[in-house]
Coordinates of C-alpha atoms in Angstrom, one line a residue:
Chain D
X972 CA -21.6 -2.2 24.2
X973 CA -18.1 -2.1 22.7
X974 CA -14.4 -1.7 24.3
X975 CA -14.7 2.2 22.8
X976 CA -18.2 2.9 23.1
X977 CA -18.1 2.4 27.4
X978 CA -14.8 4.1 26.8
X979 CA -16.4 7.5 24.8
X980 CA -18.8 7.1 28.1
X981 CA -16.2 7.9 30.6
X982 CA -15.7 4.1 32.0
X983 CA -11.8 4.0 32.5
X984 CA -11.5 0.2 32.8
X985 CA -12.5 0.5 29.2
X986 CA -9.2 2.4 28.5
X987 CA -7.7 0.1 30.4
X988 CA -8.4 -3.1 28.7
X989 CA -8.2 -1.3 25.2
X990 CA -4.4 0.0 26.3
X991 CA -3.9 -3.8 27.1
X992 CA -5.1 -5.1 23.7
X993 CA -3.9 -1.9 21.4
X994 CA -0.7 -1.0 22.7
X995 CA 1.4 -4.1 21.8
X996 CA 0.5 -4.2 17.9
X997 CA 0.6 -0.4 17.6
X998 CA 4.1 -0.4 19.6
X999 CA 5.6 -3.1 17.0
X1000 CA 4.0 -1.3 14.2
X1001 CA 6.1 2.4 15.5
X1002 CA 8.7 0.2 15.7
X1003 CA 9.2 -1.1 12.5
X1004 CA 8.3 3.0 11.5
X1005 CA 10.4 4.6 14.0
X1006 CA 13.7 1.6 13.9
X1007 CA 14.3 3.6 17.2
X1008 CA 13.0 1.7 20.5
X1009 CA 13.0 4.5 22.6
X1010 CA 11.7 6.9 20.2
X1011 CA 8.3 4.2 19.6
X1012 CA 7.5 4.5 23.0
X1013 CA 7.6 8.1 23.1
X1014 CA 5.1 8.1 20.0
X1015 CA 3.1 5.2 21.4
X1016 CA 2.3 7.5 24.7
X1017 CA 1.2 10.5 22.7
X1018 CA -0.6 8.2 20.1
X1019 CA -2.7 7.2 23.0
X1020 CA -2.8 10.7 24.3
X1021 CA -4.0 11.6 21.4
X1022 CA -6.6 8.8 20.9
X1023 CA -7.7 10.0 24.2
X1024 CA -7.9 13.7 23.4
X1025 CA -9.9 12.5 19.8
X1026 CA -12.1 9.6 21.4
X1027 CA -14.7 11.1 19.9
X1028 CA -14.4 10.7 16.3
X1029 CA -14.2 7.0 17.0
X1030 CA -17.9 5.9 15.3
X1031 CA -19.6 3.8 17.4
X1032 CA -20.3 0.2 15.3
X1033 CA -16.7 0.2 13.5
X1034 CA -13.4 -1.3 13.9
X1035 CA -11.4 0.0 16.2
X1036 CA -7.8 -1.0 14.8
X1037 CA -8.1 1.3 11.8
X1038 CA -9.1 4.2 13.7
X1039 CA -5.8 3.6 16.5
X1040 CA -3.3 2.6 13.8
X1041 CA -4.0 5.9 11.7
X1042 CA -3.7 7.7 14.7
X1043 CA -0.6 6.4 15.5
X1044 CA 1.3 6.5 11.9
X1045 CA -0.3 10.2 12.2
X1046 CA 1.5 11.0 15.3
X1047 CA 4.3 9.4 14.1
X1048 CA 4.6 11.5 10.7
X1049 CA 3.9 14.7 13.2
X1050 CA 7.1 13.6 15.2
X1051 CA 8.8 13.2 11.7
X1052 CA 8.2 16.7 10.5
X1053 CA 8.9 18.0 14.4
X1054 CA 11.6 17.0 15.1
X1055 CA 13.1 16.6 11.2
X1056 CA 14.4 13.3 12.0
X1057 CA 16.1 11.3 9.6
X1058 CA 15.0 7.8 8.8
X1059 CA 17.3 5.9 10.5
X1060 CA 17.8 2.2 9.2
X1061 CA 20.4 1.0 11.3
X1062 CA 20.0 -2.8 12.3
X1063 CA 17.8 -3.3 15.5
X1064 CA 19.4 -4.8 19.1
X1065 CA 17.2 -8.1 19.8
X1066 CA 15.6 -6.4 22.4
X1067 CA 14.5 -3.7 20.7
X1068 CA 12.8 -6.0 18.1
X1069 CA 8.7 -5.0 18.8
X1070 CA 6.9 -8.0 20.6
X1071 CA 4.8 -9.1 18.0
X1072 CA 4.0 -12.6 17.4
X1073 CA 4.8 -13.6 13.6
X1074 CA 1.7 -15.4 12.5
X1075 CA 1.9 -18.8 11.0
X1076 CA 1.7 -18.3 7.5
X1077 CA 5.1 -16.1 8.2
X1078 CA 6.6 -18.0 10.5
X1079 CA 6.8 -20.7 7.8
X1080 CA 9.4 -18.4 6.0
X1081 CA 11.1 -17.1 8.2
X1082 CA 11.3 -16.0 12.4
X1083 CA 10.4 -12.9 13.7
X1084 CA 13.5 -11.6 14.6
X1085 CA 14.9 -12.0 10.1
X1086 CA 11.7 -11.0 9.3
X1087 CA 12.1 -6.9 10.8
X1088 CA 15.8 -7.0 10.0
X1089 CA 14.7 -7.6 6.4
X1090 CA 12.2 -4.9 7.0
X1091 CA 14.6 -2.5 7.8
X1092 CA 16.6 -3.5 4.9
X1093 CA 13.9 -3.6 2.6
X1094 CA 12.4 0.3 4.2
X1095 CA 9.7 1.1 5.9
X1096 CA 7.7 3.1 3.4
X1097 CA 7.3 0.1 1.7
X1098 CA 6.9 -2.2 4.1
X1099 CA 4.2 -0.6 5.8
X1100 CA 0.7 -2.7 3.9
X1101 CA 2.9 -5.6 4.7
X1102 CA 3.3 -4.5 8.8
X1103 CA -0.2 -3.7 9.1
X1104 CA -1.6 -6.5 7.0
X1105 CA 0.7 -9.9 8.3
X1106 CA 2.0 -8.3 11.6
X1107 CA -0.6 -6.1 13.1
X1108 CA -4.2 -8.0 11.3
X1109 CA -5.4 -5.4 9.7
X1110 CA -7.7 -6.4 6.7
X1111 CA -6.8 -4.8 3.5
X1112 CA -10.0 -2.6 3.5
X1113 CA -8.9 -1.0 6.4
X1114 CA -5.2 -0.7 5.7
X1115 CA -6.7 1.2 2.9
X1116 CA -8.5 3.5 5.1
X1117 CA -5.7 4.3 7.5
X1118 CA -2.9 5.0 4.4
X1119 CA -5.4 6.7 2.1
X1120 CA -4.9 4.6 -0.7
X1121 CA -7.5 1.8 -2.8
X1122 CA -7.8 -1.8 -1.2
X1123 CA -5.9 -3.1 -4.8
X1124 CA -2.9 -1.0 -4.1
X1125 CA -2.3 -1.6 -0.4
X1126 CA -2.9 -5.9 -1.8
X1127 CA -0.2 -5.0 -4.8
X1128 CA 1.9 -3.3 -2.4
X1129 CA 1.9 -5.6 0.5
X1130 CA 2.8 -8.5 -2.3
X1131 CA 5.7 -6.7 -3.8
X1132 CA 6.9 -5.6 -0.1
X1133 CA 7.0 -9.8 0.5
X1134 CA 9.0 -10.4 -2.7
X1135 CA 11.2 -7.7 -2.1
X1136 CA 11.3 -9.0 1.2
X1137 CA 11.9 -12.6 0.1
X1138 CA 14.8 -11.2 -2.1
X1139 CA 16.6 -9.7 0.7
X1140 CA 16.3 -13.0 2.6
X1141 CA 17.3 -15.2 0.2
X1142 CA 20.4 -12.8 -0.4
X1143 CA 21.2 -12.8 3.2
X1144 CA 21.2 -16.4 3.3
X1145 CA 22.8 -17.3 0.5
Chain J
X649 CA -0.6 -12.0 22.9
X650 CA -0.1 -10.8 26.4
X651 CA -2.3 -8.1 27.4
X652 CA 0.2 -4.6 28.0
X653 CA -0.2 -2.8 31.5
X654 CA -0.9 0.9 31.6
X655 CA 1.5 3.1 32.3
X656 CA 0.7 4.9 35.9
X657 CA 1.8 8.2 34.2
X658 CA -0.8 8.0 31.4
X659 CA -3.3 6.6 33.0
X660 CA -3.1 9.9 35.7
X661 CA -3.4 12.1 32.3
X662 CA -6.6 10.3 31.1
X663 CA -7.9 10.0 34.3
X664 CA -7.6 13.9 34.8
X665 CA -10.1 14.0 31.7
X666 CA -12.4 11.8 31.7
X667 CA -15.2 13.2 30.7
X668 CA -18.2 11.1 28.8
X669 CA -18.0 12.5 25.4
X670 CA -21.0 12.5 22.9
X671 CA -19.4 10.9 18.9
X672 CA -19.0 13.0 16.4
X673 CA -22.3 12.9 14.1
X674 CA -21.7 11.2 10.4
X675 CA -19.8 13.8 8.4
X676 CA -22.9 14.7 5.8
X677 CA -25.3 15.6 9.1
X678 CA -22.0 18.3 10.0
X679 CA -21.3 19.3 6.6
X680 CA -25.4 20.3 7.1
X681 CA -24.1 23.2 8.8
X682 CA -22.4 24.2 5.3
X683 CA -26.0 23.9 3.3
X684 CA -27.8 26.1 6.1
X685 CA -25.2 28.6 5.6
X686 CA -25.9 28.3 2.0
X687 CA -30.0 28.9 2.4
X688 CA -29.4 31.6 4.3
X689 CA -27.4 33.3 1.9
X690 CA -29.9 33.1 -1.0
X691 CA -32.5 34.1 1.2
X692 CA -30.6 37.3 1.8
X693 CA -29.3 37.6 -1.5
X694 CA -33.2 37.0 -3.0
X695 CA -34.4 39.6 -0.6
X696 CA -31.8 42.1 -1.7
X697 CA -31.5 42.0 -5.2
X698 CA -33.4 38.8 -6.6
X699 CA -32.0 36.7 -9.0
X700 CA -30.6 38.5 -12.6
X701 CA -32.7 39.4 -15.4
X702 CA -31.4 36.6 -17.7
X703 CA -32.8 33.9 -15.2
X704 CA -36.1 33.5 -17.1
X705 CA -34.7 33.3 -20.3
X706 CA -32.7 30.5 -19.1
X707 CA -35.5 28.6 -17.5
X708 CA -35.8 26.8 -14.6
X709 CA -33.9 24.1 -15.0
X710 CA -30.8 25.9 -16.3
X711 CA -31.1 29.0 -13.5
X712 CA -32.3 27.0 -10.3
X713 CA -31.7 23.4 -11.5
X714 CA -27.9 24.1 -12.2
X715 CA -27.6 26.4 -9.3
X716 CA -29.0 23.4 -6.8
X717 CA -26.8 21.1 -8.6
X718 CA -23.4 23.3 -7.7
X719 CA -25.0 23.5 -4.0
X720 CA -25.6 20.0 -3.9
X721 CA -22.1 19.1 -5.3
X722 CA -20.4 22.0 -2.9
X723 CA -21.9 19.9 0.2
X724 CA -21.2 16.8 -1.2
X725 CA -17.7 17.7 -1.0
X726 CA -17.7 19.4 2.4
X727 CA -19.2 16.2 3.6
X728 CA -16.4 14.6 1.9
X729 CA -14.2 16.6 3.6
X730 CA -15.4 15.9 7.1
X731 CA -14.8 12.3 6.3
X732 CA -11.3 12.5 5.5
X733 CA -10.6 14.5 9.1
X734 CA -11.7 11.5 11.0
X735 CA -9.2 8.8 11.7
X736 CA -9.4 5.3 9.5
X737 CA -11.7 6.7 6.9
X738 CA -9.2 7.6 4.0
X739 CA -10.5 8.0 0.7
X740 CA -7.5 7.1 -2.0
X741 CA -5.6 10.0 -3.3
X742 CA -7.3 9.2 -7.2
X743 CA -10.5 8.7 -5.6
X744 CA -10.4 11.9 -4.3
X745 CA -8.5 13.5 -7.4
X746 CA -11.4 12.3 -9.4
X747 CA -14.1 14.0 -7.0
X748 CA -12.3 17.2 -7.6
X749 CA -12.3 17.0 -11.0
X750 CA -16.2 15.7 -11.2
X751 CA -16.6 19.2 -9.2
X752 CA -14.0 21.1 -11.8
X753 CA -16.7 19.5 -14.4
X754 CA -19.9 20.5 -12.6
X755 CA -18.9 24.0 -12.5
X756 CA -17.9 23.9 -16.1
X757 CA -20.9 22.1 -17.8
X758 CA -23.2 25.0 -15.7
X759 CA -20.6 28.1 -17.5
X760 CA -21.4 26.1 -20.6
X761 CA -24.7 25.3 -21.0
X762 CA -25.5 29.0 -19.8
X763 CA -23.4 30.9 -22.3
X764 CA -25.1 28.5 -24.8
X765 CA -28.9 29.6 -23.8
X766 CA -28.2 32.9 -23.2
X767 CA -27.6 36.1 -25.7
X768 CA -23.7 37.5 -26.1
X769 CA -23.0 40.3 -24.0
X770 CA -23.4 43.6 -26.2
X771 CA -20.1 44.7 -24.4
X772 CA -17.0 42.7 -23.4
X773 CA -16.9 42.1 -20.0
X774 CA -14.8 44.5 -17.9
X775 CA -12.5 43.9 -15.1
X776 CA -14.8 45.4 -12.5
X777 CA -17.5 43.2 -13.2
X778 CA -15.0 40.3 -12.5
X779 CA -13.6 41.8 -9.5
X780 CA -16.9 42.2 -8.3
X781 CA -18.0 38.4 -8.8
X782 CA -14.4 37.2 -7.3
X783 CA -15.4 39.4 -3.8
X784 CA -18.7 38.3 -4.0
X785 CA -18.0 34.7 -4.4
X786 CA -15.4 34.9 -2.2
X787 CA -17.6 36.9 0.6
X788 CA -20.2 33.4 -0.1
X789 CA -17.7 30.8 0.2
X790 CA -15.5 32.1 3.8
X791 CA -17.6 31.4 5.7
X792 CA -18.5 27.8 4.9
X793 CA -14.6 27.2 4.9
X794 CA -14.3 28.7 7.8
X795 CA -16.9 26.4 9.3
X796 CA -15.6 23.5 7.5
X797 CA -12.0 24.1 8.7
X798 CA -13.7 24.2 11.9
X799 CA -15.5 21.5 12.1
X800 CA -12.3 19.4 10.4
X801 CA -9.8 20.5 13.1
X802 CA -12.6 19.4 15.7
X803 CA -12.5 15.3 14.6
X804 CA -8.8 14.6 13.8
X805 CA -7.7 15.0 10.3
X806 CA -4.6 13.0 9.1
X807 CA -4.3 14.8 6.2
X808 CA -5.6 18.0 6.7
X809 CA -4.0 19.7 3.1
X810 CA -6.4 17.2 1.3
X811 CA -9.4 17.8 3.9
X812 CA -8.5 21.5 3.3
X813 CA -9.4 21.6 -0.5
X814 CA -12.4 19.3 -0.4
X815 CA -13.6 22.1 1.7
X816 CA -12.0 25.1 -0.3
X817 CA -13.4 23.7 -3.7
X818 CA -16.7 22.7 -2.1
X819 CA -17.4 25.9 -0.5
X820 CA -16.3 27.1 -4.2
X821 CA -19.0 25.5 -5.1
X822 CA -21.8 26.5 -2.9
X823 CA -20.5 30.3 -3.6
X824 CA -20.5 29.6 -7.4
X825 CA -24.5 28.0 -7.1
X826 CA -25.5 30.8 -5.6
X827 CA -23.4 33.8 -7.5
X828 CA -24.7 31.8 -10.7
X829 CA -28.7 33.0 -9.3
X830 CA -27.4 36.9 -9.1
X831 CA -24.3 37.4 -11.9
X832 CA -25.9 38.9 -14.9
X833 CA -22.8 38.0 -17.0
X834 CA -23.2 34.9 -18.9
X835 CA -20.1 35.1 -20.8
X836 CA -18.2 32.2 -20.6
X837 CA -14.4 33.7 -20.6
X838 CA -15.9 35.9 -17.7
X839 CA -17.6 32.6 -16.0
X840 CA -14.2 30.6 -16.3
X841 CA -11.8 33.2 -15.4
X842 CA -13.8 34.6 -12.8
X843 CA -16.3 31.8 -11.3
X844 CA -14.0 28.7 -11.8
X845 CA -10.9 31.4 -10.3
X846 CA -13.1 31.9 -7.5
X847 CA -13.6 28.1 -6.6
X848 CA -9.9 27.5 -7.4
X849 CA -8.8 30.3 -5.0
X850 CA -10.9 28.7 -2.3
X851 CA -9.6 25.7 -2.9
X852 CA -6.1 26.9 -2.7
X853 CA -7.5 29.0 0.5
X854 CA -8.5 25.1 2.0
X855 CA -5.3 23.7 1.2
X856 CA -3.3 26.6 2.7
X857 CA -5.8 26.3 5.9
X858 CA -4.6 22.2 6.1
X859 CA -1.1 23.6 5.4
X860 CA -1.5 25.4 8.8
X861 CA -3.1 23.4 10.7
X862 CA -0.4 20.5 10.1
X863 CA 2.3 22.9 10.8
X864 CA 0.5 24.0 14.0
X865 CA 0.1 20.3 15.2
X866 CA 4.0 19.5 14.6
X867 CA 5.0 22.9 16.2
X868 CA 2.2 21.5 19.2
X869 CA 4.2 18.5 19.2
X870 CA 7.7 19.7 19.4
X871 CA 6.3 22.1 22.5
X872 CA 5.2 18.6 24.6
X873 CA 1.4 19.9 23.7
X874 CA -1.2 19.3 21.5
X875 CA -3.4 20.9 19.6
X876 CA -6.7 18.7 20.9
X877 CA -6.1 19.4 24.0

């Protein structure tokens, strides 16, 4: 039995361990979204709140990453429209960079700390197949699912996100 | 990796609720509940007035056939609905754009193909008889978007505008099967204004219904509440 399945029956060790695994790529991801540190952990705590309150839509047998990031870029839009916060694209502090590692592949181009600077320079909204694809490990099928969009377009848009992304860089350092 | 630790707050929150819970069944078994609203409305509507006198001149096929067909596509639709309000399960935009005009289609091909088989109407047809198949579709089709809505705002939808047509436009459609078993008017300027209205005010009903529950969740949200809960 899954991680969610002994969690959907009432085992709270299971929310434990899936708090310890989910919370860190889902905090990066609202993050990058949010470009406010403080602001991401508010979101993260009701994303969770919410994933609690909604545990059961989670179906038993599938992924469980789709299901929490779409959660959490839903609370986050709900926040959006709440509170009518502007996007705010103002450099991040190092430590309010999100804790993700920067897989290999990436960390061949550049480090972690360029690569969400460039994000914010590039923007979010088109960053986002790129976040959830290299940063957070979703697959492109379920990037699909959580954005509402076709499994070509998040893979066109997460390739022109990293050449508008390599732009930026190459700009910056030259 | 490292693992993150749980927050003492939020674990005291989950903790206060932690309840076994039973997952939601797929969304075509709920969207069942949408079809058994549907049987028993022809029941009734076969018990009280029968189908219209024109139905045996269309023939089985073109009476029941493309009735069952306009059911069928009304809960495909509702299922497709239920899908979209759970979390991770998107269906892209033009995917979804394309089911609702494959539904805009079915209902059109039936209007068709019965003004086709069937005699012109010796009169033109009046307002009242209009107004009369707009309630009466629109009496059919409530309450499976009602349920719909219902069942939507029960899993979690992300998008609820776009889970809230599905359902309009397949409870539409459901309405339209059935009203094309008891309208005697086969007309097709009275079928496309009147029917096809029908299904697009439903669908405009649905997207409306999303409207407010998304504007519900975000006024839930600015409160420190939630909806869900």
């Amino acid at each position: 039995m899954g991680l969610m399945e002994a969690y959907q029956g009432g085992d709270v060790t299971a929310f434990e361990r899936l708090y310890s695994a989910l919370a860190p790529p889902l905090l990066g991801y609202l993050r990058a979204l949010t470009q406010d540190a403080s602001l991401a952990d508010d979101v993260l705590q009701d994303t969770f709140l919410q994933m609690h309150r909604a545990r059961h839509t989670f179906r038993p047998g599938h992924p469980v990453k789709p299901w929490a990031f779409a959660i959490a870029r839903n609370v986050f839009l709900m926040h959006r429209r709440a509170r009518g916060r502007r996007e705010r694209r103002e450099v991040l502090a190092d430590d309010e960079l999100p804790q993700w590692p920067v897989r290999a592949a990436e960390a061949e181009i550049v480090d972690r700390e360029t690569l969400l600077r460039g994000v914010a320079v590039v923007g979010r909204e088109r960053c986002e197949e790129l976040l959830l694809h290299h940063l957070a490990g979703l697959s492109f099928r379920e990037i699909a699912g959580v954005l509402g969009i076709s499994e070509g377009a998040a893979k066109v848009r997460a390739h022109r996100a990293m050449a508008e992304l390599k732009r930026v860089l190459r700009r910056d350092r030259g | 990796m490292t693992g993150a630790p749980l927050p003492p707050q939020l674990r005291r929150l989950v903790e206060e609720d932690l309840a076994p819970v039973r997952p939601l069944p797929p969304p075509w078994v709920r969207a069942l509940v949408a079809l058994a609203w549907a049987v028993a409305a022809l029941l009734v509507v076969l018990v009280v007035g029968g189908v219209h006198a024109d139905a045996g001149e269309l023939g089985v096929l073109l009476a029941w056939g493309a009735a069952a067909v306009e059911i069928l596509a009304g809960f495909a639709l509702i299922a497709l609905a239920l899908r979209e309000a759970v979390p991770g399960a998107a269906l892209p935009r033009a995917a979804l754009a394309g089911v609702l005009l494959a539904a805009a289609l079915v209902a059109a091909a039936t209007a068709v193909l019965t003004w086709v088989r069937t005699a012109p109407p010796a009169s033109g047809c009046s307002l009242r008889a209009g107004m009369a198949c707009l309630a009466t579709e629109f009496a059919l089709g409530v309450p499976a978007l009602v349920a719909t809505v219902l069942l939507a705002v029960r899993a979690l939808p992300v998008r609820p505008r776009w889970a809230g047509v599905l359902g309009g436009v397949g409870s539409g459609l459901l309405a339209d099967g059935l009203q094309h078993l008891i309208c005697p008017v086969a007309d097709l300027s009275h079928v496309l204004v009147w029917h096809v209205g029908a299904i697009v005010g439903l669908g405009c009903a649905g997207w409306w219904a999303g409207w407010g529950v998304e504007r519900w969740r975000a006024r839930a949200l600015e409160r420190g509440t939630t909806w869900a809960s």
